[in-house]
mmCIF file of C-alpha atoms in Angstrom:
data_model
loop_
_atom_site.group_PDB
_atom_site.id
_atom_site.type_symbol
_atom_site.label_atom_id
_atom_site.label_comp_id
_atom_site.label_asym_id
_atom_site.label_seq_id
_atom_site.Cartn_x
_atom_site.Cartn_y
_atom_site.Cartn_z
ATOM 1 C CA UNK A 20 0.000 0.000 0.000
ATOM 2 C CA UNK A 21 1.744 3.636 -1.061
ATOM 3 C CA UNK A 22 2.200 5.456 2.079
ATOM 4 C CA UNK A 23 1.563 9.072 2.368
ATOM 5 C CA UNK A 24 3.236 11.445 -0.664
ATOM 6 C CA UNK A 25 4.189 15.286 -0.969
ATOM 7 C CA UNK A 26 5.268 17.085 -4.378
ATOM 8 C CA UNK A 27 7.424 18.405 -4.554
ATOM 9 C CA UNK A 28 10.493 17.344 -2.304
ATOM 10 C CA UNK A 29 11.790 20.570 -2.801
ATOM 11 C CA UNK A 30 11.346 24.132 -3.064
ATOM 12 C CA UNK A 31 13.462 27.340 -3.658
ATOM 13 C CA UNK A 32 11.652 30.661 -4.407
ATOM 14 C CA UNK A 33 12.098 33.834 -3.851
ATOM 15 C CA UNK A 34 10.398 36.334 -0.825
ATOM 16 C CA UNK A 35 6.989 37.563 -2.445
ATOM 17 C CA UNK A 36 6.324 34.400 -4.636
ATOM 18 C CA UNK A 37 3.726 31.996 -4.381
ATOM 19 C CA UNK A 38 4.538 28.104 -3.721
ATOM 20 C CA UNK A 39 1.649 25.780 -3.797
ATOM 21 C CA UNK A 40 2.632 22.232 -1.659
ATOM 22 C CA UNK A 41 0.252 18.751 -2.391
ATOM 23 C CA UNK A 42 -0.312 15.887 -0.423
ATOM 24 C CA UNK A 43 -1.859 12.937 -1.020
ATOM 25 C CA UNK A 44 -2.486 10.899 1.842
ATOM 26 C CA UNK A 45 -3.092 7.421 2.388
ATOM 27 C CA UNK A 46 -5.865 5.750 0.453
ATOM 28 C CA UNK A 47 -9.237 5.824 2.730
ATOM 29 C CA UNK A 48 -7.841 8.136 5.448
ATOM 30 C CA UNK A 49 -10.144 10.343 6.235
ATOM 31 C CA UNK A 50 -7.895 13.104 8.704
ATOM 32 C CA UNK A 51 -4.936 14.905 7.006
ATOM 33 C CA UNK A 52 -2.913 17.007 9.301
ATOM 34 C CA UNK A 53 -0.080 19.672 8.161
ATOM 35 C CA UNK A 54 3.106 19.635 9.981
ATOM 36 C CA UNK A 55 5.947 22.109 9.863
ATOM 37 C CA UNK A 56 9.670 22.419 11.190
ATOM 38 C CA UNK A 57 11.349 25.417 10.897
ATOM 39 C CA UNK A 58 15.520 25.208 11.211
ATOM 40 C CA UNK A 59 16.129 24.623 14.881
ATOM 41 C CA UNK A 60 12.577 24.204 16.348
ATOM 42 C CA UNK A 61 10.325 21.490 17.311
ATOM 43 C CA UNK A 62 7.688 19.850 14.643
ATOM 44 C CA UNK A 63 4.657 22.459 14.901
ATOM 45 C CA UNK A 64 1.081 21.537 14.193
ATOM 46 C CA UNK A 65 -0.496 23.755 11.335
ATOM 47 C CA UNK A 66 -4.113 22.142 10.497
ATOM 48 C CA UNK A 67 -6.349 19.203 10.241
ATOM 49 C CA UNK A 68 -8.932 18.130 8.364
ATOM 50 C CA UNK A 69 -11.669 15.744 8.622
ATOM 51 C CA UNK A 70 -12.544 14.434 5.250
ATOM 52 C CA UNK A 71 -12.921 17.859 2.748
ATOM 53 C CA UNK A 72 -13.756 19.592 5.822
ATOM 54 C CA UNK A 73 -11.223 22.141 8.278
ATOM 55 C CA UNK A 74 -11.506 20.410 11.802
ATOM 56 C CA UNK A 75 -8.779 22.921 13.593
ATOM 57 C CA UNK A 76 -6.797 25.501 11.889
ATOM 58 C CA UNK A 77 -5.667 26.615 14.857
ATOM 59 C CA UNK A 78 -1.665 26.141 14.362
ATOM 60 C CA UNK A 79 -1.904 28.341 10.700
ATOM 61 C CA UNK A 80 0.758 31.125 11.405
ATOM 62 C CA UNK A 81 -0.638 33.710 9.451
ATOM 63 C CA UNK A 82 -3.563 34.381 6.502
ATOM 64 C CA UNK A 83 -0.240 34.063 3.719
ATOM 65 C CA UNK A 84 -1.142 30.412 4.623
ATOM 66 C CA UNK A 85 -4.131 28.801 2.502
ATOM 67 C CA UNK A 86 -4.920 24.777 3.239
ATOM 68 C CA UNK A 87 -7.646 23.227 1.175
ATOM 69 C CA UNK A 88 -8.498 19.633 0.435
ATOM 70 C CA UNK A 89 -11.413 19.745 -2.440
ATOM 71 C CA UNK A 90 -13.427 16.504 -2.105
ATOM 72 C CA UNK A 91 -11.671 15.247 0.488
ATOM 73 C CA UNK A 92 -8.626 13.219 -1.017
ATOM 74 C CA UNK A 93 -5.456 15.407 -1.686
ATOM 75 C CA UNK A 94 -4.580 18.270 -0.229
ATOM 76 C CA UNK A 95 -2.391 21.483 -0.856
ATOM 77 C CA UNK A 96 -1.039 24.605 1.283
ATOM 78 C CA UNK A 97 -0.726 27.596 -0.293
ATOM 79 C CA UNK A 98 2.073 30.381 0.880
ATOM 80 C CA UNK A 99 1.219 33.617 -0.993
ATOM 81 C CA UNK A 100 3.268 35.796 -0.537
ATOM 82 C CA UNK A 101 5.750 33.557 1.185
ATOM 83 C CA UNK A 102 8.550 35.543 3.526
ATOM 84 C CA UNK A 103 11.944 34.487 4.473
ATOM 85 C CA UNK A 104 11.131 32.866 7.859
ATOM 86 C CA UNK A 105 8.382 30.266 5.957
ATOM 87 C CA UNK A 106 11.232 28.208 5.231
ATOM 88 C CA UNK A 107 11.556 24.971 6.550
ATOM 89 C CA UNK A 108 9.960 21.611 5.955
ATOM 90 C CA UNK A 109 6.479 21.272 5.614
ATOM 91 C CA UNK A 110 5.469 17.652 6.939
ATOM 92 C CA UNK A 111 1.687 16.145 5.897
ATOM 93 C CA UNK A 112 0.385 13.085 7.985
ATOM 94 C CA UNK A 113 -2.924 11.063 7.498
ATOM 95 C CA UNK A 114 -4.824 8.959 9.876
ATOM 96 C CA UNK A 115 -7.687 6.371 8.801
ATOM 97 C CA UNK A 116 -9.418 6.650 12.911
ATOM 98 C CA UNK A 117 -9.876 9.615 15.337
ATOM 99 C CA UNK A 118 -10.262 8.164 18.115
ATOM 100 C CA UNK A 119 -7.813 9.445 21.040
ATOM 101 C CA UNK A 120 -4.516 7.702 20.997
ATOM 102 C CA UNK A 121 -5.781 4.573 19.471
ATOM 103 C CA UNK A 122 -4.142 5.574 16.055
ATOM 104 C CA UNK A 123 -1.281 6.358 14.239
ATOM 105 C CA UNK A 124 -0.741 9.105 12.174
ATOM 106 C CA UNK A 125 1.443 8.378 8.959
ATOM 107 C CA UNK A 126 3.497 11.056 7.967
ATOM 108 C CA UNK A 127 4.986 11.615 4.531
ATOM 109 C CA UNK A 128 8.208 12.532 3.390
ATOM 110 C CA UNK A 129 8.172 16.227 3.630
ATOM 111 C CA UNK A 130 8.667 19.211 1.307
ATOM 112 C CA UNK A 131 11.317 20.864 1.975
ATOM 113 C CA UNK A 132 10.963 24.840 1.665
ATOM 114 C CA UNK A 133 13.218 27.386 1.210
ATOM 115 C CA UNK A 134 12.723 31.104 0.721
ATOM 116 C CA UNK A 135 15.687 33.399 -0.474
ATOM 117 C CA UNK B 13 8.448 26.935 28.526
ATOM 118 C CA UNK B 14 7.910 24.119 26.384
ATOM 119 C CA UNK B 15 4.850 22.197 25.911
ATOM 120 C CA UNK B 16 7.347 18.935 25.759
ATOM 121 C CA UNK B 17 10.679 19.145 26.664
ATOM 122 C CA UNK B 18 13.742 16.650 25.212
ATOM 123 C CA UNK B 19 17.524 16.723 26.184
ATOM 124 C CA UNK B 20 18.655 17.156 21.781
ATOM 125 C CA UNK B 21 21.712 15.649 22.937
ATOM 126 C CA UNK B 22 23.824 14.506 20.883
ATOM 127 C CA UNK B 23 23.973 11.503 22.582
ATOM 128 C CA UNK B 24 27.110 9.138 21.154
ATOM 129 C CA UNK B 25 27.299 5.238 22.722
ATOM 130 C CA UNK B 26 28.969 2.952 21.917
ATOM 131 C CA UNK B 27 27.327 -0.192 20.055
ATOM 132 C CA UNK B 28 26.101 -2.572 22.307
ATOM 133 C CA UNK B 29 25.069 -0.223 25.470
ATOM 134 C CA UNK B 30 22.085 0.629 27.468
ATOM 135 C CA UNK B 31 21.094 4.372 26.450
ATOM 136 C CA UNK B 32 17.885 6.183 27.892
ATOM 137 C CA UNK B 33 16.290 9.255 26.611
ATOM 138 C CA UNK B 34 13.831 11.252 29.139
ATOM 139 C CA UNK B 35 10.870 13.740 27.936
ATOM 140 C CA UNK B 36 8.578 16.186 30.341
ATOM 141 C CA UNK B 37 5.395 17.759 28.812
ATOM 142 C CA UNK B 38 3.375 20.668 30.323
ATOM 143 C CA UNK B 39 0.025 20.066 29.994
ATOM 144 C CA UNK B 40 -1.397 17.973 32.432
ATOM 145 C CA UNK B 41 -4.644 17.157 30.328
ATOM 146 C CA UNK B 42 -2.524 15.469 27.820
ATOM 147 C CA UNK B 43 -3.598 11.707 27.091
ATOM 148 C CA UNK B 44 -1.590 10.261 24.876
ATOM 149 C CA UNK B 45 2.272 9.625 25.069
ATOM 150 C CA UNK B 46 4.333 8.198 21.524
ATOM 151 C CA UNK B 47 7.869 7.905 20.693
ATOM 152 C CA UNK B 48 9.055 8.607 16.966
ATOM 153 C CA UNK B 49 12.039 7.954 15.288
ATOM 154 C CA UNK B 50 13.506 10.527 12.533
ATOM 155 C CA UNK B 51 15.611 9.584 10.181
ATOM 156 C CA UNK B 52 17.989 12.163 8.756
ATOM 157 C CA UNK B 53 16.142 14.418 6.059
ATOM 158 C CA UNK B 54 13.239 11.575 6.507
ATOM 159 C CA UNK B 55 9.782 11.883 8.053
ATOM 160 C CA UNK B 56 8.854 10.817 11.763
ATOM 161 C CA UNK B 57 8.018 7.287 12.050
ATOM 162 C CA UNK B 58 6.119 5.974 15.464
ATOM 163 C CA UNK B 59 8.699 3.777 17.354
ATOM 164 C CA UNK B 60 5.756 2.833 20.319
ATOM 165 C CA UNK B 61 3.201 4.270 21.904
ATOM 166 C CA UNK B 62 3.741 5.141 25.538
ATOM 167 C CA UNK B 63 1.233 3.677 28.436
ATOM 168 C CA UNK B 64 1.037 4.391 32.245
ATOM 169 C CA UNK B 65 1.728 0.899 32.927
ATOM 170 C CA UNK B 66 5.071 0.862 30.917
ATOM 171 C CA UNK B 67 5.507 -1.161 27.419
ATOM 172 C CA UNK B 68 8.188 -3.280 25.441
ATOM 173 C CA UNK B 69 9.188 -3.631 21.984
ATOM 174 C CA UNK B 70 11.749 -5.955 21.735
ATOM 175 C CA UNK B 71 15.097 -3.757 23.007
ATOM 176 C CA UNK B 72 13.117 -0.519 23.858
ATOM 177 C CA UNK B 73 10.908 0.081 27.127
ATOM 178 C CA UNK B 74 8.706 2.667 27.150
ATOM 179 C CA UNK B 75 7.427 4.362 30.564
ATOM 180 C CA UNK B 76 4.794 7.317 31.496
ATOM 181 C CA UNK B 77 5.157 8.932 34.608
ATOM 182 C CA UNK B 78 1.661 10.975 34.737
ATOM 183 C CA UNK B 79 2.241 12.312 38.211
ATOM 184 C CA UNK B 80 5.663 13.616 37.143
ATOM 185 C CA UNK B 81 4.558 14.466 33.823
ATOM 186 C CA UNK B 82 7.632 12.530 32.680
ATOM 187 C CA UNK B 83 8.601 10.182 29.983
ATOM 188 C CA UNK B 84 11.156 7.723 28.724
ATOM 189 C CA UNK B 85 12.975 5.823 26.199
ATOM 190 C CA UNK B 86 14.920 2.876 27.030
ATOM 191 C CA UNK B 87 17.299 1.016 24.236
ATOM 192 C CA UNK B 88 19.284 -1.774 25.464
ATOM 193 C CA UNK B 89 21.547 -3.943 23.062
ATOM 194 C CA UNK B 90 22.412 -0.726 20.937
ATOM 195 C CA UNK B 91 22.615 -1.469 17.283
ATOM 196 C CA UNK B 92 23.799 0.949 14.614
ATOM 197 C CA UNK B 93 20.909 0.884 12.942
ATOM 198 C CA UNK B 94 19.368 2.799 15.931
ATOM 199 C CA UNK B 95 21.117 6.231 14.645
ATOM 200 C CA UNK B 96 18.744 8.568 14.681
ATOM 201 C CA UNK B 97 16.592 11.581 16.391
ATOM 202 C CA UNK B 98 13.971 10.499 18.779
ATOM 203 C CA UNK B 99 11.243 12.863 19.468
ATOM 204 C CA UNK B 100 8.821 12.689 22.215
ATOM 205 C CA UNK B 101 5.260 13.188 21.131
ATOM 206 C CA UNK B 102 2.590 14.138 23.376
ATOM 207 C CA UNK B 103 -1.210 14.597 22.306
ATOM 208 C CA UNK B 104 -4.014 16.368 23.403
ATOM 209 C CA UNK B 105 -7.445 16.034 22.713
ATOM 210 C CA UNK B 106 -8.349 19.173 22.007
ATOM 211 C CA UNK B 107 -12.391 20.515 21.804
ATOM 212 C CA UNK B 108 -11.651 20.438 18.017
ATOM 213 C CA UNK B 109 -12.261 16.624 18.857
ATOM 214 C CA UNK B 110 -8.678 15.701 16.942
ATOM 215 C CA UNK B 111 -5.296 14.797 17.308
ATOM 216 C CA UNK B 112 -2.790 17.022 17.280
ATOM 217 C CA UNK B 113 0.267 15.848 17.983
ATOM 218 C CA UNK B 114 2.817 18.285 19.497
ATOM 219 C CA UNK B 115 6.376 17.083 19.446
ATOM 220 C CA UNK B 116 9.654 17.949 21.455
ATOM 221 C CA UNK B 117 12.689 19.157 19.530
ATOM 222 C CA UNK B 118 14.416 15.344 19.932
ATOM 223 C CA UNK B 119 17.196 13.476 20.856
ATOM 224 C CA UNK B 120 19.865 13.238 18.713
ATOM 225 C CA UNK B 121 21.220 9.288 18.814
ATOM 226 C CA UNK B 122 24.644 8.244 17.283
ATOM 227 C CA UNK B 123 25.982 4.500 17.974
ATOM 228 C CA UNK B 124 29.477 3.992 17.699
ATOM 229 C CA UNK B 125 30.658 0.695 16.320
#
């Protein structure tokens, strides 16, 4: 079974551009979550969603930030304009239950962001 | 202060040794406990989940503390292959009704043949 995929591995723009990131996660999983990890810091929580739908949106840094996930498969994040301190890498992890603890979230490989 | 807390180490053992890794989290309401293991330039991977009444994986024991607010990573037998950052991973279920998982910075592991 493929696991959980982001496109594209790797990113270098410039401040003031747009970068759109994709994730597709795991076939049947209905949660997606967004991840990120600037240079030095822990793994921060950005969003999650329930099927199409936001469930908590709460860890979005700022309204340059745009998640959507259009009938409830893939996903992208949107960073318009982006700014030198978005870079990092941008985890996305998917999860088939929500019930507390009793599942594990699969992550995928990353994107990995930087903004000159 | 930190919502979970890790000693990033490094740590460097030598292959074949006992190493344990140690993790505090602030939020008493939290109600599940997890170890992942990073790779370098990878993506986390769950090592074990992390229950009051202590769990084993083969070389790696697993304990929650929820009085102290304290958790741990045992790895006896220390194999190369066991290079890598451990994070501690706490969640909390928040009134969003989901999981989201908050991690510590990790603990860098190298084992030294």
């Amino acid at each position: 079974e493929a696991g959980v995929t982001q496109f594209p591995s790797h990113s270098v723009i410039e401040k003031g551009q747009t970068v759109t990131l994709r994730c597709d996660p795991i076939s049947g999983h209905d949660n997606l979550y967004w991840y990120r990890r600037v240079m030095g810091k822990e793994i921060k929580f950005l969003l999650h969603f329930v099927k199409e739908s936001k469930q908590d949106e709460s860890g979005m840094p700022n309204n340059r930030f745009l998640a959507e996930r259009t009938g409830g498969t893939y996903s992208t994040l949107k960073v318009q304009p982006a700014e030198l301190e978005d870079s990092g890498v941008y985890f996305c992890a998917s999860s088939q239950d929500n019930r507390a603890g009793l599942t594990e979230q699969f992550f995928g490989p990353g994107t990995r962001l930087t903004v000159l | 202060r930190k919502e979970v807390e890790q000693d990033p180490g490094p740590f460097n053992v030598p292959e074949g040794a006992t190493v344990a890794f140690n993790c505090t989290y602030s939020n008493s309401a939290s109600q599940s406990f997890f170890w992942y293991r990073q790779d370098c330039r990878k993506e986390p991977k769950l090592l074990m989940s992390v229950y009051s009444s202590g769990n084993e994986d083969g070389r790696f024991t697993a304990q929650l503390n929820r009085a102290s607010q304290y958790i741990s990573l045992l790895i006896r037998d220390s194999k190369l292959s066991d290079s890598a950052t451990y994070l501690c991973v706490v969640n909390f279920w928040s009134n969003f009704g989901n999981e989201k998982l908050t991690f510590g910075t990790g603990t860098r592991l190298t084992i030294i043949p």
